[in-house]
Backbone atoms as SQL, in Angstrom:
CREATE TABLE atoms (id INTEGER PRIMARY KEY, chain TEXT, resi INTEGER, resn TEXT, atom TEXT, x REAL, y REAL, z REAL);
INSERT INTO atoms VALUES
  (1, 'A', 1, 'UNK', 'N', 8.403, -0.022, 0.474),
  (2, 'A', 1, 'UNK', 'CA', 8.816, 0.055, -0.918),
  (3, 'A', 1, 'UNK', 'C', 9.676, -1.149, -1.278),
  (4, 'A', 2, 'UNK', 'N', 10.301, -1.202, -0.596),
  (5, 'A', 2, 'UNK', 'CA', 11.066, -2.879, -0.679),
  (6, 'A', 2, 'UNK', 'C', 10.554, -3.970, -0.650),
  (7, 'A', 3, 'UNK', 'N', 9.833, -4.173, -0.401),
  (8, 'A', 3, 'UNK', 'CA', 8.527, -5.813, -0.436),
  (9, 'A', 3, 'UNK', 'C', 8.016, -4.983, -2.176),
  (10, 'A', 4, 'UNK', 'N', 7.570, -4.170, -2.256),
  (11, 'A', 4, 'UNK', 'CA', 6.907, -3.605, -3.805),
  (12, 'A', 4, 'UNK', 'C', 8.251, -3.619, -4.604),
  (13, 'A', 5, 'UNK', 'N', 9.155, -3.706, -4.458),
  (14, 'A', 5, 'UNK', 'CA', 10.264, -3.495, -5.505),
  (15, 'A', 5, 'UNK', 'C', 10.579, -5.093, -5.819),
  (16, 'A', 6, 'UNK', 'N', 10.211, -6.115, -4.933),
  (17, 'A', 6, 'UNK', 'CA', 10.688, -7.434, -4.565),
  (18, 'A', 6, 'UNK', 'C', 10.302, -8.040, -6.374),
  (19, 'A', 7, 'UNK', 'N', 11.769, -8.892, -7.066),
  (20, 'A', 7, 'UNK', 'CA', 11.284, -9.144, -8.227),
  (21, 'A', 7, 'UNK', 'C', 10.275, -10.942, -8.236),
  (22, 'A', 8, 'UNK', 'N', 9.692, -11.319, -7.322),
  (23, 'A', 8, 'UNK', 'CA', 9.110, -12.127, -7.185),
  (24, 'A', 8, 'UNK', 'C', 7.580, -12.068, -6.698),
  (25, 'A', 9, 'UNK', 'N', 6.726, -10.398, -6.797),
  (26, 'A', 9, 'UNK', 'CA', 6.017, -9.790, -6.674),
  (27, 'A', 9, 'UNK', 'C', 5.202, -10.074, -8.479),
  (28, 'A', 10, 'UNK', 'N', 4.008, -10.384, -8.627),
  (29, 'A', 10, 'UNK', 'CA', 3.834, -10.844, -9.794),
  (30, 'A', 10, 'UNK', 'C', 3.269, -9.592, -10.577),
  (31, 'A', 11, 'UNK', 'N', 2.884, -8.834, -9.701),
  (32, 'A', 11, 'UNK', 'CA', 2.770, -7.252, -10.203),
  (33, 'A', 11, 'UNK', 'C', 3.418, -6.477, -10.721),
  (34, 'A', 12, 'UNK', 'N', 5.140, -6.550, -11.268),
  (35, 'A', 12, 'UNK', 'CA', 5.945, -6.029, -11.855),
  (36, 'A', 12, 'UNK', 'C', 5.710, -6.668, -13.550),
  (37, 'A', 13, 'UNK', 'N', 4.765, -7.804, -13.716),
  (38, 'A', 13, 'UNK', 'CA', 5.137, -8.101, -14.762),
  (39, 'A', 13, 'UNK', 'C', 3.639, -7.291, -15.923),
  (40, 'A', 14, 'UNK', 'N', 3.724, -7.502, -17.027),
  (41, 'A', 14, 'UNK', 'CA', 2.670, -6.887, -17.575),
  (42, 'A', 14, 'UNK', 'C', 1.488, -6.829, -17.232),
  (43, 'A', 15, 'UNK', 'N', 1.055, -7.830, -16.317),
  (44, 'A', 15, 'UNK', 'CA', -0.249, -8.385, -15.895),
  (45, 'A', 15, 'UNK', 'C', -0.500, -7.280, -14.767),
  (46, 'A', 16, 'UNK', 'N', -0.528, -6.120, -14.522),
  (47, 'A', 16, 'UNK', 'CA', -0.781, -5.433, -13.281),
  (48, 'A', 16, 'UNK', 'C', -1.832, -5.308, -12.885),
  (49, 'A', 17, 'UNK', 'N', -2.616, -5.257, -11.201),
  (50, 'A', 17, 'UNK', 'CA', -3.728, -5.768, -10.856),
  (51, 'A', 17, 'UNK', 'C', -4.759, -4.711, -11.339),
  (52, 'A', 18, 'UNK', 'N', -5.666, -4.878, -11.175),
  (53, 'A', 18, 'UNK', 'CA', -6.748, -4.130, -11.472),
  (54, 'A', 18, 'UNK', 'C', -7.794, -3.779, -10.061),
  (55, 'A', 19, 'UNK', 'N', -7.374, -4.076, -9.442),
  (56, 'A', 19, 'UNK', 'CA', -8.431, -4.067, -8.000),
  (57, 'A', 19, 'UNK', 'C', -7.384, -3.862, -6.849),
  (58, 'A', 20, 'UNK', 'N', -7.457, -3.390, -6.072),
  (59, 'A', 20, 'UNK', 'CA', -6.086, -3.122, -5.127),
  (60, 'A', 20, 'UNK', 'C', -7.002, -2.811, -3.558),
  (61, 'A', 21, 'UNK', 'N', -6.835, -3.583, -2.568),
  (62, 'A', 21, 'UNK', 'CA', -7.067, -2.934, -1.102),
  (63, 'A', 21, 'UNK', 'C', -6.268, -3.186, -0.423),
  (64, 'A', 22, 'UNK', 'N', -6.398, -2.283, 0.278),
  (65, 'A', 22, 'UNK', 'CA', -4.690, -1.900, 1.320),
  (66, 'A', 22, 'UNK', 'C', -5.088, -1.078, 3.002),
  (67, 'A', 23, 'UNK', 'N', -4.330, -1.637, 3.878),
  (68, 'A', 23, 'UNK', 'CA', -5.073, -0.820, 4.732),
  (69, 'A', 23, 'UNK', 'C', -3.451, -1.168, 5.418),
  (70, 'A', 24, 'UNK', 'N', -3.310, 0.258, 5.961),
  (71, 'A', 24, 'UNK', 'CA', -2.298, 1.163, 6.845),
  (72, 'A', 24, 'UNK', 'C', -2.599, 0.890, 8.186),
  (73, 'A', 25, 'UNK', 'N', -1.595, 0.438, 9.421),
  (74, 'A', 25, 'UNK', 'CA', -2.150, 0.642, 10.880),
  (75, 'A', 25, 'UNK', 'C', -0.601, 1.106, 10.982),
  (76, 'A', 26, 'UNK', 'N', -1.080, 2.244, 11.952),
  (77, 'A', 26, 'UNK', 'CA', 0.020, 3.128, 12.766),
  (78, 'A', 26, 'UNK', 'C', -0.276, 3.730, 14.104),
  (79, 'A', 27, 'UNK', 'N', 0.561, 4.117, 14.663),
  (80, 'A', 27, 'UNK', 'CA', 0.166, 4.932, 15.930),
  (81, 'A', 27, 'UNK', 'C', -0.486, 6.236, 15.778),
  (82, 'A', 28, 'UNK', 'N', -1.264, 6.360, 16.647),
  (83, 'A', 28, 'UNK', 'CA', -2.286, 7.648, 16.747),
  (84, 'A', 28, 'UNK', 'C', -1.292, 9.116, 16.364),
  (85, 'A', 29, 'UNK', 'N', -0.253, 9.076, 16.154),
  (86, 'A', 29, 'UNK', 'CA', 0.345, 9.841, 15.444),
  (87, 'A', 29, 'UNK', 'C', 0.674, 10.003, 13.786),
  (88, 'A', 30, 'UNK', 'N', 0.358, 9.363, 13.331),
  (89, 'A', 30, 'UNK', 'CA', 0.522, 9.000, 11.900),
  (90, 'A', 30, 'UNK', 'C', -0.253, 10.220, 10.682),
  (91, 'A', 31, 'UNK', 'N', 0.753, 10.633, 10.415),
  (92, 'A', 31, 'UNK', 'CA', 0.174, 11.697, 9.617),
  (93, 'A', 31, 'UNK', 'C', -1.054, 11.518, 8.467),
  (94, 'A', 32, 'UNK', 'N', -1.768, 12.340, 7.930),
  (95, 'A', 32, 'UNK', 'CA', -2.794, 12.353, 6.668),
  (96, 'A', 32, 'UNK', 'C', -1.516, 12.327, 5.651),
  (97, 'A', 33, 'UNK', 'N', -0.740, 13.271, 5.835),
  (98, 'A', 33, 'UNK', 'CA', 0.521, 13.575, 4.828),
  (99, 'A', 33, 'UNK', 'C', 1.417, 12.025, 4.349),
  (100, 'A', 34, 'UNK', 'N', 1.690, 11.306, 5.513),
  (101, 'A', 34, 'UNK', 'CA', 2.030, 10.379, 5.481),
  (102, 'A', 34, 'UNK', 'C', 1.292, 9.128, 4.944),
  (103, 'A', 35, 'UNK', 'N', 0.532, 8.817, 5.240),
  (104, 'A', 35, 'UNK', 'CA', -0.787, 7.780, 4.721),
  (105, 'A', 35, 'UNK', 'C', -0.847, 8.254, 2.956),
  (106, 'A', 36, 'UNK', 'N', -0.879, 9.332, 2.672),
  (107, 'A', 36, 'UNK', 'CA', -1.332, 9.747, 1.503),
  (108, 'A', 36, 'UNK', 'C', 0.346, 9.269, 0.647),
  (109, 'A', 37, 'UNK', 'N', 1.374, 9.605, 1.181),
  (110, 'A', 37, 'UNK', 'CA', 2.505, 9.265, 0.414),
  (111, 'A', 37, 'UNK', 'C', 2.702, 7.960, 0.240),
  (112, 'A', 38, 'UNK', 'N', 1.820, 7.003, 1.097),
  (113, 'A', 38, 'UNK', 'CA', 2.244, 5.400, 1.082),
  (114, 'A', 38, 'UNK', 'C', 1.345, 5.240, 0.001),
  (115, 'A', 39, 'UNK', 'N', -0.166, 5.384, 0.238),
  (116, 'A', 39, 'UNK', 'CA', -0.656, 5.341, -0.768),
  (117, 'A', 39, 'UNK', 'C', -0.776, 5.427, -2.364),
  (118, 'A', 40, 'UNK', 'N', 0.414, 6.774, -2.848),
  (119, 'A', 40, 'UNK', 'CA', 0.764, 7.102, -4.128),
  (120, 'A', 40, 'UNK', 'C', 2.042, 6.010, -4.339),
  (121, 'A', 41, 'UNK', 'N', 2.551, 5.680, -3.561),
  (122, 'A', 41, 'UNK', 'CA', 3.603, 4.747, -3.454),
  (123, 'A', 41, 'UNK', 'C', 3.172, 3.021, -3.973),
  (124, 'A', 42, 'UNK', 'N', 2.150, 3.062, -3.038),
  (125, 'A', 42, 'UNK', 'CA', 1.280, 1.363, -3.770),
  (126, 'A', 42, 'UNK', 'C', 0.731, 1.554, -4.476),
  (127, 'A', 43, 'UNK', 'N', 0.019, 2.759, -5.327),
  (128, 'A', 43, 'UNK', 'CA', -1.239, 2.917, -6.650),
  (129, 'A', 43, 'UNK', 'C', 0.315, 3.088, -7.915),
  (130, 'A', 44, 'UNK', 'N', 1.553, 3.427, -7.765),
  (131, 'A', 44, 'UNK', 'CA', 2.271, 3.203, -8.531),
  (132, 'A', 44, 'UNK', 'C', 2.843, 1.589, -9.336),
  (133, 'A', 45, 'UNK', 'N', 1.765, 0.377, -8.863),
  (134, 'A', 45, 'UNK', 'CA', 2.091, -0.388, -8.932),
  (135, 'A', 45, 'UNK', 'C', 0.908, -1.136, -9.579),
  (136, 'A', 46, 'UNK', 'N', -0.261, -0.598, -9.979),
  (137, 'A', 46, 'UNK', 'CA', -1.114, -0.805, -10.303),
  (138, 'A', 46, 'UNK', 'C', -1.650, -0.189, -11.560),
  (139, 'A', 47, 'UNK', 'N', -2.609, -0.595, -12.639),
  (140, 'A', 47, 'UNK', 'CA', -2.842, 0.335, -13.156),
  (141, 'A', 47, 'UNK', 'C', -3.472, 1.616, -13.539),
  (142, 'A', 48, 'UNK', 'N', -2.937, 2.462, -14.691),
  (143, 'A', 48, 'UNK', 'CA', -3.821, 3.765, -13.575),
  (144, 'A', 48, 'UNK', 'C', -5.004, 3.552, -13.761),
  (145, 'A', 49, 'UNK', 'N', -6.076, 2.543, -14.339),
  (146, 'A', 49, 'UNK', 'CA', -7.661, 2.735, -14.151),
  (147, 'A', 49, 'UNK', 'C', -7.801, 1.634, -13.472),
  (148, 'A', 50, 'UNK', 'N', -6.930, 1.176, -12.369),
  (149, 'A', 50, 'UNK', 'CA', -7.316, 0.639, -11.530),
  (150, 'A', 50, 'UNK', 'C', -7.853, 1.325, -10.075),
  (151, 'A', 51, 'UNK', 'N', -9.221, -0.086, -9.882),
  (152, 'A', 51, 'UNK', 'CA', -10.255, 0.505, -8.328),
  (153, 'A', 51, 'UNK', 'C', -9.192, 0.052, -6.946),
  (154, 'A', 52, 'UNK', 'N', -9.186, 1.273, -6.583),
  (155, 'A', 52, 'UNK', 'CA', -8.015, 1.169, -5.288),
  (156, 'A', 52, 'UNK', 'C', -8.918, 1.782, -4.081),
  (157, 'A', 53, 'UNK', 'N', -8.783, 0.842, -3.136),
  (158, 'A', 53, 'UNK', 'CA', -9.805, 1.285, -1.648),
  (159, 'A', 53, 'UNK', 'C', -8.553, 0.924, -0.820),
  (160, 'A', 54, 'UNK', 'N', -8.614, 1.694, 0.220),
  (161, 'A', 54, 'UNK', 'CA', -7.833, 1.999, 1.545),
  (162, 'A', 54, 'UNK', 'C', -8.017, 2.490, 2.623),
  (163, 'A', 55, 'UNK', 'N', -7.427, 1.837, 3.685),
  (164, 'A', 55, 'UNK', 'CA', -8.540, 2.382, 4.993),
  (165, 'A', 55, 'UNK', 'C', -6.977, 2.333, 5.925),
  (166, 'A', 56, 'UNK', 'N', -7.414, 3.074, 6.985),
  (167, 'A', 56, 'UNK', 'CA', -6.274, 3.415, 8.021),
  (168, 'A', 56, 'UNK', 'C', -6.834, 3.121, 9.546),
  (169, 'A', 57, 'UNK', 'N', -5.819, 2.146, 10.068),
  (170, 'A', 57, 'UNK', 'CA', -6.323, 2.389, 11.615),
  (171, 'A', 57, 'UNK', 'C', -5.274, 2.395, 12.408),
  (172, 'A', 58, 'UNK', 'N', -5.797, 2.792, 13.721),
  (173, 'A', 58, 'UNK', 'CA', -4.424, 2.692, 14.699),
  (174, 'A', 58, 'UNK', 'C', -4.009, 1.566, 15.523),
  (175, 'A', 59, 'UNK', 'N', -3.038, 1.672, 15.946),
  (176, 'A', 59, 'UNK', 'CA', -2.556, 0.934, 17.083),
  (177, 'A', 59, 'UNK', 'C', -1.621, 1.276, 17.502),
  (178, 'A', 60, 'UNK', 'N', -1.404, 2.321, 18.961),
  (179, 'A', 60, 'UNK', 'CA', -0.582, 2.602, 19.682),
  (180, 'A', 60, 'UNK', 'C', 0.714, 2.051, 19.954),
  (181, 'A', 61, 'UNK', 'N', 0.461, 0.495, 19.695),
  (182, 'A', 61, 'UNK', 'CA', 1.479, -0.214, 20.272),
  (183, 'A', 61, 'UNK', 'C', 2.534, -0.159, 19.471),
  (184, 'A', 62, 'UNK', 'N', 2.877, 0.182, 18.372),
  (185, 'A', 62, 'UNK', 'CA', 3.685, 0.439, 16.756),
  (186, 'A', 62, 'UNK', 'C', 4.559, 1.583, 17.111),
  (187, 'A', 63, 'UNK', 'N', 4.159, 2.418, 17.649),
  (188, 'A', 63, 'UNK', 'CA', 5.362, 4.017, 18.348),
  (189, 'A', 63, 'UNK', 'C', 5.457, 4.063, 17.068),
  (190, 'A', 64, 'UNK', 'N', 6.882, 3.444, 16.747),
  (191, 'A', 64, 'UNK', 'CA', 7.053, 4.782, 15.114),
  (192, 'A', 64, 'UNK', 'C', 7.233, 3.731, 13.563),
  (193, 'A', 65, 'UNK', 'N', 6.016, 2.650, 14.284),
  (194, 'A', 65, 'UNK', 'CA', 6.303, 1.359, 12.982),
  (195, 'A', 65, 'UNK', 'C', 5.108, 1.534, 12.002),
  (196, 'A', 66, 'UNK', 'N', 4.851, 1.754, 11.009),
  (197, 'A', 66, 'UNK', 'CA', 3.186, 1.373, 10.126),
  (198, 'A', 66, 'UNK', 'C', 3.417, 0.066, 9.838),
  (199, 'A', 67, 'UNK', 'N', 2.324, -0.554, 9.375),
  (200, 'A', 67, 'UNK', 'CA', 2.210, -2.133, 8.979),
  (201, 'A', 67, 'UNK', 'C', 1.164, -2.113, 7.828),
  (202, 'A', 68, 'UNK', 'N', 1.487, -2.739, 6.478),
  (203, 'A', 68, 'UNK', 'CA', 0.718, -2.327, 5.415),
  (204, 'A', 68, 'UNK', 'C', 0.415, -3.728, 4.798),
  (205, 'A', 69, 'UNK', 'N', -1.244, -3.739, 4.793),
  (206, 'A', 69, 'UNK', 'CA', -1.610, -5.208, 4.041),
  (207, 'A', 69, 'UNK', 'C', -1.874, -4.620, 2.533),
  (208, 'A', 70, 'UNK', 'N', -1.926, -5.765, 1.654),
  (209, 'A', 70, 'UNK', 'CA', -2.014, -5.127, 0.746),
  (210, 'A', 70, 'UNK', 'C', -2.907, -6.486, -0.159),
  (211, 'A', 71, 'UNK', 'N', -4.026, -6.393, -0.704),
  (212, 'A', 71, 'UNK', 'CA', -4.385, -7.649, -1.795),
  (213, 'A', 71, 'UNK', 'C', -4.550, -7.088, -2.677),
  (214, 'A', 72, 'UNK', 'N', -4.545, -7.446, -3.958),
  (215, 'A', 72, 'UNK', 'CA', -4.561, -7.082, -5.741),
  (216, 'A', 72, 'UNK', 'C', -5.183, -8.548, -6.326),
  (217, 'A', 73, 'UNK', 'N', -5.782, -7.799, -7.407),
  (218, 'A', 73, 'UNK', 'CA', -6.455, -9.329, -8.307),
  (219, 'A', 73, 'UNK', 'C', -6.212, -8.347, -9.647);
């Protein structure tokens, strides 16, 4: 949420993206519950008839870190 709050993010300004992909990697523990809250968290930044795709994968090696890419046009 702090990189998305960042005021040098060009997505805060009227121009908000219209296309959004994002993909989540966490450890094989990583909740549906969780993934789904990051998700409502980055589509808050977009607009709402914007096309948003997202995909999730793991990597063990993270224990209790997620790592979130994110591109917008």
């Amino acid at each position: 949420v702090d990189a998305l709050s960042n005021h040098r993010i060009a997505w805060q300004t009227t121009k908000r993206p219209t296309r959004l992909l994002f993909r989540l990697i966490g450890p094989g523990n990583l909740l549906l519950e969780e993934v789904n809250d990051a998700r409502e968290v980055i589509e808050k930044f977009v607009r709402p008839t914007s096309e948003a795709v997202f995909g999730v994968a793991r990597d063990d090696s993270l224990s209790d870190e997620v790592r979130i890419t994110i591109i917008a046009t």
